[in-house]
Amino acid sequence: MTPTTLATLIEDLNAGRLKVVDLTQPLGPATPVIGLPPIFAASPGVTIEVISRYDDKGPAWYWNTLRFGEHTGTHFDAPVHWITGRNLPDNACDTIPARRFVGPACVIDVTRDVAVNPDFLLTPERIDAWEIEHGRIGRGAWVLLRTGWSRRTDAAAFLNLAADGPHSPGFDARASRMLAHDRDVLGVGVETIGTDAGQAGTFDPPFPNHTIMHGAGKFGLASLCNLDQLPATGAVVIAAPLKIAGGSGSPLRVIAITPP
Ligand code: MN
């Protein structure tokens, strides 16, 4: 039999010529949850309640009841999450074709910029500079913004709240337009709690990345980690949300297959 791509994939994984990198944060009661101004409804934190644990309620089995908002921890944003994407076809967790959960990763490293400016925004000029070095971002790619933010393991440092709201990096609206419309990416992934900058509620339009990406039918991935283990190009990311009927997003396990 001629070796197929899939047989080669497994051989390469077994031989260590490719590895699987987990881009996912643990999901539990300690998972930080995004804060919104009090006039808006809040997402609850994570609760995990035991149904039974080898006890009177279930002598031979252990299982839990989970409660959390769809946009909690490492999670997927579907286009229907935003008002701009609400009337698009195949815009929810259960209707997006599964093919679209798999794509090549383009990792843009702005860790040094973010270290000196937590409000750093990715611009088209920075994307241009990245493309000169690594090639044009292809259609159907996941664009992952590596900021080093996942090193902030303390919830207060991760949310980085000040009197004027949260401060964390994100996307200039022009960069979101370039990626969504000119590059036709699958979506963007970030290490922060959401795919917009902490101060994006004050931008014009407010939350431009959500507005533009989801309006173009693109996805979001939030609270990723281990992006420092990926090359700038050459990894494949698999990010498949739970098939929640009509769901706007879901926590998920994001994995990358990458050269070592
Ligand atoms: Mn979200």
Coordinates of N, CA, C and O and ligand atoms in Angstrom, one line a residue, residues 71 75 77 81 210, ligand 1:
H71 N -18.3 31.7 26.9 CA -17.1 32.3 26.6 C -16.2 32.3 27.9 O -16.0 33.4 28.5
H75 N -11.5 29.4 24.8 CA -12.8 29.2 24.2 C -12.8 29.8 22.8 O -11.9 30.5 22.3
D77 N -15.0 31.7 19.7 CA -16.1 32.6 19.4 C -16.6 32.3 18.0 O -15.9 32.4 17.0
H81 N -21.9 35.1 17.8 CA -21.6 35.8 19.0 C -21.8 37.3 18.9 O -22.2 37.9 19.9
H210 N -14.1 42.0 17.3 CA -15.3 41.2 17.3 C -16.3 41.6 16.1 O -16.8 40.8 15.4
Ligands
MN1 MN -15.5 35.0 23.5

